[in-house]
Tab-separated table of C-alpha atoms in Angstrom:
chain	number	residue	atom	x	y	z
A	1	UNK	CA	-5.347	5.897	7.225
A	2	UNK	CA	-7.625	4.265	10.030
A	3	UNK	CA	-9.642	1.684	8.902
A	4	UNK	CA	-8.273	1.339	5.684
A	5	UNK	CA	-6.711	-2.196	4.056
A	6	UNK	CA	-2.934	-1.491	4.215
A	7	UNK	CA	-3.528	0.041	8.028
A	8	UNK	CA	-4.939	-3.294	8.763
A	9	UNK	CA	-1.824	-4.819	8.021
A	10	UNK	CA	0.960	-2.449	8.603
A	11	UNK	CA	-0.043	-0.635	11.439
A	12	UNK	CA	0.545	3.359	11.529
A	13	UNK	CA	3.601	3.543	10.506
A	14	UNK	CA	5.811	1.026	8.169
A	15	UNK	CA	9.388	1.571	6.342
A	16	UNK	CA	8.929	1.125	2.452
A	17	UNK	CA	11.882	0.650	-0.162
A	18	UNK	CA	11.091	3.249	-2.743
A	19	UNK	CA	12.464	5.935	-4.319
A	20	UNK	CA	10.239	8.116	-6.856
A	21	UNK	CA	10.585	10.495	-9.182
A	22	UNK	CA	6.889	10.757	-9.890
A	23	UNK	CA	3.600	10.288	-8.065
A	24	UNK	CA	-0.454	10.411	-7.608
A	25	UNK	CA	-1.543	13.623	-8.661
A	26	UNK	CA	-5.124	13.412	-9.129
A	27	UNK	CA	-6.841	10.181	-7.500
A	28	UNK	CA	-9.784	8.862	-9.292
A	29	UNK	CA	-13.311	9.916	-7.740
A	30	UNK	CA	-13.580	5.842	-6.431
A	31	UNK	CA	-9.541	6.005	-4.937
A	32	UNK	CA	-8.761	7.622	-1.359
A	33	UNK	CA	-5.182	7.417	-0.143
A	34	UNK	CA	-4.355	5.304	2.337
A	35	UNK	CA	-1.288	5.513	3.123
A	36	UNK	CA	1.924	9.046	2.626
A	37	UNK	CA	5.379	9.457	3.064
A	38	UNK	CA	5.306	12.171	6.160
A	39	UNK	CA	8.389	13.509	4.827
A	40	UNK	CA	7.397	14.735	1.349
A	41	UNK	CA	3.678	13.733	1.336
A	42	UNK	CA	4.162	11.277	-1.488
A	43	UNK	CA	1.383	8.701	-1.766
A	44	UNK	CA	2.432	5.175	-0.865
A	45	UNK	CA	-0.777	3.319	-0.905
A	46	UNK	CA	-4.066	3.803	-2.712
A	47	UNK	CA	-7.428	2.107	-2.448
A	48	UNK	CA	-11.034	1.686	-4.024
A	49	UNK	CA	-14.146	3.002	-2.125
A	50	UNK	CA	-16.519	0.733	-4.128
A	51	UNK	CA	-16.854	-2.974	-4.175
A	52	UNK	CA	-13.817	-3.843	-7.104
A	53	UNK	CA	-11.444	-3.830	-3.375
A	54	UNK	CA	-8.145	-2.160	-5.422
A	55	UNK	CA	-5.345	-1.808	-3.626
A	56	UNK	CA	-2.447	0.181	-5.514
A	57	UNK	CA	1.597	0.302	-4.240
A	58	UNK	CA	3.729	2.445	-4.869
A	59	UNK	CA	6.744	0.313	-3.186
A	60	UNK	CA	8.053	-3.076	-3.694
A	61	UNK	CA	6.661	-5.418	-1.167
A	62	UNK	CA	7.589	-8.741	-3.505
A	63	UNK	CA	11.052	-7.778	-2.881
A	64	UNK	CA	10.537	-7.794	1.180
A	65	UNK	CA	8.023	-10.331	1.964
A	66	UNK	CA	10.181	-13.214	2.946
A	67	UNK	CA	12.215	-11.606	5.445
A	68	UNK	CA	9.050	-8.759	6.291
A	69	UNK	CA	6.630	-10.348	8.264
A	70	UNK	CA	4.211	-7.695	7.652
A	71	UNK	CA	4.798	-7.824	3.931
A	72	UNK	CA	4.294	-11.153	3.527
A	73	UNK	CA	0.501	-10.176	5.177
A	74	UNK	CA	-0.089	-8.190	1.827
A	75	UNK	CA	0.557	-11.221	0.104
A	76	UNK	CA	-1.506	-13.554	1.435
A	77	UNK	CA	-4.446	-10.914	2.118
A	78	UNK	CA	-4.682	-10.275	-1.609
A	79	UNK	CA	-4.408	-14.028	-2.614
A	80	UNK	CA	-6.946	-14.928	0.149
A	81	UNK	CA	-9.343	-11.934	0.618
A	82	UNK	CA	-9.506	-10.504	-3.049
């Protein structure tokens, strides 16, 4: 989604190394969804709306982030920004 955290950082489009069996259903009222699998429409990404600045993953960027430049930027945003 435009203007949201993980857009900031991945771009429009980004590969992710999951596999689910479940999902979001119902977001809480301070969540929007930030980032979908255009496949099957699963959430990948969550974030707050208010000023607590969640972010919530649904992928494994620890596993990726020293050979992902892009995933190493998650990383460092949430130990410097949050």
């Amino acid at each position: 989604v435009d203007g949201s955290v993980v857009s900031k950082l991945f771009g429009k489009e980004s590969q992710v190394n999951s596999v689910h069996r479940q999902s979001i259903k119902d977001l809480a009222p301070n969540f929007r969804v930030t980032a979908v699998d255009p496949r099957d429409q699963t959430v990948e990404a969550i974030e707050s709306i208010d000023e607590h600045r969640i972010i919530g993953l649904q992928w494994h960027p620890e596993f990726l982030f020293e050979t992902r430049p892009k995933d190493r930027m998650l990383f460092d945003y949430v130990v410097n920004r949050l």
